[in-house]
Short mmCIF file of C-alpha atoms (C1' of nucleotides) in Angstrom, two decimals:
data_model
loop_
_atom_site.label_atom_id
_atom_site.label_comp_id
_atom_site.label_asym_id
_atom_site.label_seq_id
_atom_site.Cartn_x
_atom_site.Cartn_y
_atom_site.Cartn_z
CA MET A 1 42.67 -14.71 2.11
CA ASN A 2 44.43 -13.85 -1.10
CA CYS A 3 42.84 -12.13 -4.02
CA MET A 4 41.11 -14.79 -6.09
CA ARG A 5 40.54 -14.00 -9.72
CA ILE A 6 37.10 -14.65 -11.10
CA GLU A 7 38.63 -17.12 -13.56
CA ASP A 8 39.67 -19.28 -10.63
CA GLU A 9 36.50 -18.82 -8.64
CA ILE A 10 34.29 -20.28 -11.31
CA LYS A 11 36.87 -22.55 -12.91
CA GLN A 12 36.61 -21.05 -16.36
CA PRO A 13 40.00 -20.39 -17.92
CA THR A 14 39.09 -17.63 -20.36
CA PHE A 15 36.17 -15.41 -21.21
CA ARG A 16 34.77 -14.45 -24.58
CA SER A 17 35.34 -10.80 -23.84
CA GLU A 18 36.22 -8.34 -21.12
CA GLN A 19 32.52 -7.44 -21.10
CA HIS A 20 31.48 -10.99 -20.47
CA LYS A 21 34.04 -11.36 -17.74
CA ALA A 22 32.92 -8.17 -16.04
CA TYR A 23 29.33 -9.30 -16.14
CA ILE A 24 30.11 -12.64 -14.54
CA ASN A 25 32.40 -10.97 -12.04
CA LEU A 26 29.73 -8.47 -11.05
CA ALA A 27 27.05 -11.11 -10.59
CA PHE A 28 29.43 -13.34 -8.68
CA THR A 29 30.71 -10.59 -6.40
CA ALA A 30 27.23 -9.33 -5.63
CA GLY A 31 26.14 -12.86 -4.74
CA TRP A 32 29.20 -13.23 -2.57
CA LEU A 33 28.47 -10.00 -0.73
CA GLY A 34 24.84 -11.01 -0.31
CA GLN A 35 25.92 -14.22 1.34
CA GLN A 36 28.26 -12.36 3.66
CA GLN A 37 25.41 -10.10 4.58
CA ALA A 38 22.95 -12.95 5.14
CA ALA A 39 25.46 -14.71 7.37
CA ALA A 40 26.00 -11.52 9.39
CA PHE A 41 22.28 -11.15 10.16
CA LYS A 42 21.53 -14.79 10.70
CA PRO A 43 22.56 -14.84 14.39
CA TYR A 44 19.91 -12.18 14.95
CA GLY A 45 17.20 -14.08 13.12
CA LEU A 46 16.94 -11.50 10.35
CA THR A 47 17.32 -11.68 6.60
CA PRO A 48 18.85 -8.79 4.67
CA PRO A 49 15.49 -7.45 3.39
CA GLN A 50 14.05 -7.66 6.90
CA PHE A 51 16.99 -5.68 8.25
CA ASN A 52 16.59 -3.18 5.45
CA ILE A 53 12.93 -2.60 6.30
CA LEU A 54 13.67 -2.29 10.00
CA ARG A 55 16.19 0.43 9.23
CA ILE A 56 13.72 2.32 7.08
CA LEU A 57 11.16 2.11 9.88
CA ARG A 58 13.67 3.39 12.39
CA GLY A 59 14.32 6.30 10.05
CA GLN A 60 10.63 7.17 10.19
CA HIS A 61 10.22 6.50 13.91
CA PRO A 62 8.09 7.57 15.72
CA LEU A 63 6.09 8.25 12.59
CA PRO A 64 4.64 5.23 10.79
CA ALA A 65 5.43 4.09 7.28
CA THR A 66 3.06 2.62 4.72
CA VAL A 67 3.84 -0.34 2.49
CA ALA A 68 4.07 2.09 -0.41
CA LEU A 69 6.75 4.07 1.40
CA LEU A 70 8.72 0.91 2.14
CA ILE A 71 8.61 -0.15 -1.49
CA ASP A 72 9.77 3.29 -2.52
CA ARG A 73 12.77 3.14 -0.20
CA MET A 74 13.76 -0.48 -0.60
CA LEU A 75 16.61 -1.51 -2.83
CA ASP A 76 14.43 -3.86 -4.77
CA LYS A 77 11.45 -1.83 -5.77
CA THR A 78 9.25 -4.61 -7.02
CA SER A 79 9.69 -6.95 -4.13
CA ASN A 80 6.89 -7.84 -1.87
CA ALA A 81 7.12 -5.65 1.17
CA SER A 82 3.85 -7.00 2.59
CA ARG A 83 5.27 -10.43 3.20
CA ILE A 84 8.50 -9.18 4.66
CA VAL A 85 6.50 -7.08 7.09
CA ASP A 86 4.53 -10.26 7.91
CA LYS A 87 7.71 -11.90 9.14
CA LEU A 88 8.75 -8.90 11.20
CA GLU A 89 5.29 -8.70 12.73
CA GLU A 90 5.43 -12.38 13.72
CA LYS A 91 8.65 -11.57 15.54
CA HIS A 92 7.03 -8.55 17.23
CA LEU A 93 9.62 -6.23 15.72
CA VAL A 94 6.98 -4.10 13.98
CA THR A 95 3.29 -3.36 14.38
CA ARG A 96 0.68 -3.00 11.67
CA LYS A 97 -2.49 -0.96 12.06
CA VAL A 98 -4.99 0.35 9.54
CA CYS A 99 -4.28 4.01 8.95
CA PRO A 100 -7.17 6.04 10.37
CA ALA A 101 -6.79 8.83 7.82
CA ASN A 102 -6.85 6.48 4.84
CA ARG A 103 -8.25 3.10 5.56
CA ARG A 104 -6.71 1.56 2.45
CA ALA A 105 -3.26 2.22 3.88
CA VAL A 106 -1.55 0.48 6.77
CA ASP A 107 0.58 2.22 9.38
CA ILE A 108 3.70 0.20 10.07
CA ARG A 109 5.86 1.06 13.07
CA ILE A 110 9.01 -0.37 14.54
CA THR A 111 8.57 -1.61 18.12
CA GLU A 112 10.86 -1.12 21.09
CA ALA A 113 12.08 -4.67 20.53
CA GLY A 114 12.85 -3.76 16.92
CA LEU A 115 14.81 -0.69 17.93
CA GLU A 116 16.75 -2.69 20.51
CA LEU A 117 17.59 -5.39 17.99
CA LEU A 118 18.95 -2.87 15.49
CA GLN A 119 20.99 -1.26 18.24
CA ARG A 120 22.37 -4.60 19.31
CA ILE A 121 23.32 -5.54 15.74
CA GLU A 122 25.16 -2.26 15.36
CA ASP A 123 26.79 -2.38 18.80
CA GLU A 124 28.16 -5.82 18.16
CA GLY A 125 29.69 -4.69 14.87
CA ALA A 126 27.87 -7.22 12.73
CA LEU A 127 27.78 -4.71 9.91
CA THR A 128 31.42 -3.85 9.71
CA ALA A 129 32.16 -7.37 8.52
CA ILE A 130 30.25 -6.85 5.31
CA HIS A 131 31.82 -3.61 4.33
CA LEU A 132 34.28 -3.35 1.54
CA GLN A 133 37.39 -3.31 3.67
CA ASN A 134 39.75 -4.22 0.89
CA LEU A 135 39.35 -1.09 -1.18
CA SER A 136 40.79 2.35 -0.56
CA ASP A 137 38.49 5.35 -0.68
CA ASP A 138 39.88 6.16 -4.06
CA GLU A 139 39.12 2.71 -5.35
CA LEU A 140 35.64 2.86 -3.84
CA ARG A 141 34.96 6.08 -5.70
CA GLN A 142 36.22 4.49 -8.92
CA LEU A 143 33.91 1.55 -8.34
CA ASN A 144 30.92 3.78 -7.73
CA THR A 145 31.61 5.71 -10.91
CA LEU A 146 31.89 2.53 -12.96
CA LEU A 147 28.72 1.04 -11.54
CA ASP A 148 26.72 4.20 -12.14
CA LYS A 149 28.01 4.18 -15.69
CA ILE A 150 26.90 0.59 -16.28
CA ARG A 151 23.29 1.48 -15.64
CA GLY A 152 23.76 4.75 -17.50
CA MET B 1 19.13 6.98 -20.92
CA ASN B 2 21.40 9.24 -18.89
CA CYS B 3 23.72 8.11 -16.18
CA MET B 4 21.71 7.90 -12.97
CA ARG B 5 23.61 8.14 -9.74
CA ILE B 6 22.84 5.58 -7.10
CA GLU B 7 21.77 8.39 -4.77
CA ASP B 8 18.94 9.20 -7.15
CA GLU B 9 18.03 5.61 -7.91
CA ILE B 10 17.24 4.77 -4.33
CA LYS B 11 16.26 8.27 -3.20
CA GLN B 12 18.80 8.53 -0.43
CA PRO B 13 20.65 11.83 -0.46
CA THR B 14 23.86 10.84 1.28
CA PHE B 15 25.64 7.74 2.48
CA ARG B 16 27.45 7.10 5.72
CA SER B 17 30.63 6.30 3.84
CA GLU B 18 32.05 5.61 0.43
CA GLN B 19 32.14 1.95 1.50
CA HIS B 20 28.49 1.90 2.30
CA LYS B 21 27.66 3.61 -0.96
CA ALA B 22 29.75 1.15 -2.95
CA TYR B 23 28.05 -1.76 -1.25
CA ILE B 24 24.57 -0.47 -2.06
CA ASN B 25 25.65 0.42 -5.55
CA LEU B 26 27.05 -3.04 -6.18
CA ALA B 27 23.96 -4.82 -4.89
CA PHE B 28 21.69 -2.49 -6.83
CA THR B 29 23.63 -2.79 -10.08
CA ALA B 30 23.81 -6.56 -9.87
CA GLY B 31 20.07 -6.72 -9.31
CA TRP B 32 19.54 -4.43 -12.24
CA LEU B 33 21.70 -6.58 -14.51
CA GLY B 34 19.90 -9.69 -13.29
CA GLN B 35 16.58 -8.17 -14.27
CA GLN B 36 17.91 -7.25 -17.70
CA GLN B 37 19.07 -10.80 -18.12
CA ALA B 38 15.80 -12.33 -16.93
CA ALA B 39 13.88 -10.11 -19.35
CA ALA B 40 16.16 -11.16 -22.21
CA PHE B 41 15.48 -14.86 -21.65
CA LYS B 42 11.82 -14.58 -20.86
CA PRO B 43 10.64 -14.64 -24.50
CA TYR B 44 12.35 -18.04 -24.78
CA GLY B 45 10.72 -19.42 -21.63
CA LEU B 46 14.03 -19.69 -19.79
CA THR B 47 15.32 -18.24 -16.53
CA PRO B 48 18.96 -17.19 -16.17
CA PRO B 49 19.97 -20.32 -14.19
CA GLN B 50 18.24 -22.52 -16.72
CA PHE B 51 20.12 -20.82 -19.53
CA ASN B 52 23.33 -21.18 -17.59
CA ILE B 53 22.83 -24.92 -17.18
CA LEU B 54 21.92 -25.37 -20.83
CA ARG B 55 25.17 -23.69 -21.82
CA ILE B 56 27.19 -25.91 -19.53
CA LEU B 57 25.49 -28.96 -21.02
CA ARG B 58 26.23 -27.75 -24.54
CA GLY B 59 29.84 -27.40 -23.50
CA GLN B 60 29.87 -31.06 -22.52
CA HIS B 61 27.85 -32.26 -25.48
CA PRO B 62 27.75 -35.02 -26.63
CA LEU B 63 29.11 -36.19 -23.30
CA PRO B 64 26.72 -36.10 -20.35
CA ALA B 65 27.11 -34.05 -17.19
CA THR B 66 26.25 -35.06 -13.64
CA VAL B 67 24.52 -32.83 -11.12
CA ALA B 68 27.83 -32.55 -9.29
CA LEU B 69 29.49 -31.21 -12.42
CA LEU B 70 26.72 -28.67 -12.92
CA ILE B 71 27.06 -27.43 -9.35
CA ASP B 72 30.78 -27.13 -9.82
CA ARG B 73 30.39 -25.01 -12.95
CA MET B 74 27.44 -22.89 -11.92
CA LEU B 75 27.91 -19.38 -10.67
CA ASP B 76 26.02 -20.09 -7.51
CA LYS B 77 27.65 -23.15 -6.06
CA THR B 78 25.11 -23.94 -3.41
CA SER B 79 22.05 -23.66 -5.54
CA ASN B 80 19.87 -26.56 -6.27
CA ALA B 81 20.79 -27.87 -9.67
CA SER B 82 18.39 -30.83 -9.37
CA ARG B 83 15.34 -28.65 -9.47
CA ILE B 84 16.57 -26.49 -12.29
CA VAL B 85 17.22 -29.63 -14.31
CA ASP B 86 13.64 -30.68 -13.44
CA LYS B 87 12.30 -27.65 -15.25
CA LEU B 88 14.52 -28.18 -18.27
CA GLU B 89 13.46 -31.82 -18.44
CA GLU B 90 9.78 -30.84 -18.35
CA LYS B 91 10.47 -28.65 -21.36
CA HIS B 92 12.29 -31.52 -23.12
CA LEU B 93 15.47 -29.45 -23.35
CA VAL B 94 17.52 -32.03 -21.45
CA THR B 95 17.33 -35.72 -20.66
CA ARG B 96 18.15 -37.44 -17.40
CA LYS B 97 19.23 -41.07 -17.14
CA VAL B 98 20.88 -43.04 -14.37
CA CYS B 99 24.56 -43.34 -15.13
CA PRO B 100 25.36 -46.98 -15.93
CA ALA B 101 28.89 -46.76 -14.60
CA ASN B 102 27.84 -45.28 -11.25
CA ARG B 103 24.23 -45.73 -10.41
CA ARG B 104 24.27 -43.00 -7.77
CA ALA B 105 24.97 -40.45 -10.47
CA VAL B 106 22.67 -39.18 -13.19
CA ASP B 107 23.71 -38.48 -16.76
CA ILE B 108 22.22 -35.22 -17.96
CA ARG B 109 22.34 -34.35 -21.64
CA ILE B 110 21.11 -31.44 -23.71
CA THR B 111 18.60 -32.49 -26.38
CA GLU B 112 18.42 -31.36 -29.99
CA ALA B 113 15.61 -29.02 -28.96
CA GLY B 114 17.89 -27.59 -26.28
CA LEU B 115 20.71 -27.01 -28.74
CA GLU B 116 18.33 -25.36 -31.18
CA LEU B 117 16.95 -23.07 -28.50
CA LEU B 118 20.43 -21.91 -27.49
CA GLN B 119 21.29 -21.32 -31.12
CA ARG B 120 18.13 -19.33 -31.66
CA ILE B 121 18.76 -17.18 -28.57
CA GLU B 122 22.24 -16.40 -29.80
CA ASP B 123 21.20 -15.85 -33.42
CA GLU B 124 18.56 -13.37 -32.39
CA GLY B 125 21.10 -11.40 -30.36
CA ALA B 126 19.21 -11.69 -27.07
CA LEU B 127 22.51 -11.75 -25.22
CA THR B 128 24.07 -8.63 -26.61
CA ALA B 129 21.45 -6.55 -24.85
CA ILE B 130 22.72 -7.55 -21.43
CA HIS B 131 26.35 -6.82 -22.00
CA LEU B 132 28.08 -3.90 -20.44
CA GLN B 133 27.97 -1.65 -23.46
CA ASN B 134 28.60 1.53 -21.59
CA LEU B 135 32.12 0.77 -20.46
CA SER B 136 35.31 0.88 -22.47
CA ASP B 137 37.65 -2.09 -22.37
CA ASP B 138 39.88 -0.13 -20.08
CA GLU B 139 37.02 0.56 -17.69
CA LEU B 140 35.96 -3.07 -17.83
CA ARG B 141 39.44 -4.15 -16.82
CA GLN B 142 39.39 -1.63 -13.97
CA LEU B 143 36.04 -3.01 -12.83
CA ASN B 144 37.28 -6.58 -12.91
CA THR B 145 40.30 -5.66 -10.87
CA LEU B 146 38.21 -3.88 -8.26
CA LEU B 147 35.71 -6.70 -7.98
CA ASP B 148 38.43 -9.31 -7.59
CA LYS B 149 39.93 -7.16 -4.89
CA ILE B 150 36.65 -6.91 -2.97
CA ARG B 151 36.53 -10.65 -2.49
CA GLY B 152 40.27 -10.65 -1.87
"C1'" DC C 1 -25.71 10.21 -5.31
"C1'" DT C 2 -24.27 6.59 -8.08
"C1'" DA C 3 -21.14 4.32 -11.38
"C1'" DC C 4 -16.67 3.90 -12.66
"C1'" DA C 5 -11.82 4.53 -12.07
"C1'" DT C 6 -7.88 4.64 -9.06
"C1'" DT C 7 -5.22 3.69 -4.98
"C1'" DT C 8 -3.42 0.60 -1.60
"C1'" DA C 9 -2.36 -3.65 0.30
"C1'" DA C 10 -2.73 -8.53 0.34
"C1'" DT C 11 -2.75 -12.95 -1.94
"C1'" DG C 12 -1.70 -16.70 -5.41
"C1'" DT C 13 1.60 -19.02 -8.36
"C1'" DA C 14 6.01 -20.01 -10.37
"C1'" DC C 15 10.68 -19.82 -9.69
"C1'" DG C 16 15.14 -19.70 -7.29
"C1'" DT C 17 18.33 -20.05 -3.07
"C1'" DA C 18 19.85 -21.75 1.52
"C1'" DC C 19 20.08 -25.19 4.56
"C1'" DA C 20 18.86 -29.69 6.47
"C1'" DT C 21 17.38 -34.27 5.71
"C1'" DT C 22 16.61 -38.51 3.22
"C1'" DA C 23 17.28 -42.39 -0.05
"C1'" DT C 24 20.34 -45.18 -2.72
"C1'" DA C 25 24.58 -46.74 -4.36
"C1'" DT C 26 29.25 -47.34 -3.68
"C1'" DT C 27 33.56 -47.65 -1.17
"C1'" DT C 28 36.30 -48.95 2.72
"C1'" DG C 29 37.82 -51.39 6.83
"C1'" DC C 30 37.71 -55.28 9.31
"C1'" DG D 1 31.59 -60.72 2.91
"C1'" DC D 2 29.53 -57.46 5.81
"C1'" DA D 3 29.02 -53.17 8.53
"C1'" DA D 4 30.04 -48.55 8.61
"C1'" DA D 5 31.42 -44.52 6.14
"C1'" DT D 6 31.02 -41.84 2.05
"C1'" DA D 7 29.19 -40.16 -2.40
"C1'" DT D 8 25.41 -38.62 -5.11
"C1'" DA D 9 21.11 -36.87 -6.02
"C1'" DA D 10 16.53 -35.77 -4.58
"C1'" DT D 11 13.34 -33.82 -1.33
"C1'" DG D 12 11.36 -30.73 2.39
"C1'" DT D 13 10.95 -26.21 4.46
"C1'" DA D 14 11.64 -21.31 4.95
"C1'" DC D 15 12.49 -17.31 2.64
"C1'" DG D 16 12.64 -13.97 -1.17
"C1'" DT D 17 11.42 -12.10 -5.97
"C1'" DA D 18 8.52 -11.49 -10.18
"C1'" DC D 19 4.31 -11.06 -12.01
"C1'" DA D 20 -0.75 -11.31 -12.01
"C1'" DT D 21 -4.91 -11.04 -9.55
"C1'" DT D 22 -8.01 -9.77 -5.89
"C1'" DA D 23 -10.29 -6.96 -2.24
"C1'" DA D 24 -11.38 -2.95 -0.17
"C1'" DA D 25 -11.37 2.07 0.29
"C1'" DT D 26 -11.33 6.31 -1.84
"C1'" DG D 27 -11.69 9.66 -5.58
"C1'" DT D 28 -14.12 11.44 -9.63
"C1'" DA D 29 -17.48 12.37 -13.36
"C1'" DG D 30 -21.91 12.61 -14.60
#
DNA sequence: CTACATTTAATGTACGTACATTATATTTGC
DNA sequence: GCAAATATAATGTACGTACATTAAATGTAG
């Protein structure tokens, strides 16, 4: 696929400013990447946030995580980790148990099935498809610098 | 506010690769911008997609737009324009009427109230807050080039 | 020890997106 | 002219996010 300029992607010939164009381009590209990611996980019955939480839980394994820890580690801090854990629990990829030491908290653990699923996803290379293959390391560093600066 | 590296934002000390870091950074930054945008429109009772559709309709005004045209122009092509128009219609910012020339289609028009709301949002400078103030024009061009290349 | 505040997770509601399906209207082929 | 294909929008369901509220456990001040 050839490089498609954002002007062509959204059928708008010109932009008010380079700022405006960059904003649209950023939103569009992020959406595009998100769709790539969703498509990559779909064969495994996972959504991107579910995958994200599974990976966090594997990082803790065999220790449990609480909902608060998940929220702290997740990309989207304000999202509702409880309900994403619900879905993973239905699929028997995680377990949920009241924490004995603090009965307000809930110990969440990845199951064997969860670990196997993550392994399978990685073995089959589902992730490599969503990486930014088109940029050199130098360009990737440039991009990271620019993005950090935007939020600066 | 100082420039906050993505490592610090999501409390992850290192990344597997520059690619991985750029991916996370892109998703995170886009989410951040989206939240800025949502907050900017909230005082006016609009969401970003609703604002987007209103602007498209103003562009057509006084001609009507169809749902198909809205989908074509919207950033997210697969989203459900019908239901966003529902919300705008409830707020009397647009009207919907079966197209006489093709009764499958629906003529959607922005109302006077809709035009006034857009004008007010722009007059009050709600948009300038969500622009990418921190980057020079040169950096913005760099960013656009990199983003186009990602989807390449 | 009790009352009040705080922590922690879950739930409710509104909104948006993705994908599939449905309901009409129109076009096309015979 | 009529049946089948297509176009157009709306609707249904599952999922996620944002924001507010609730419920229960724990901490704290008196």
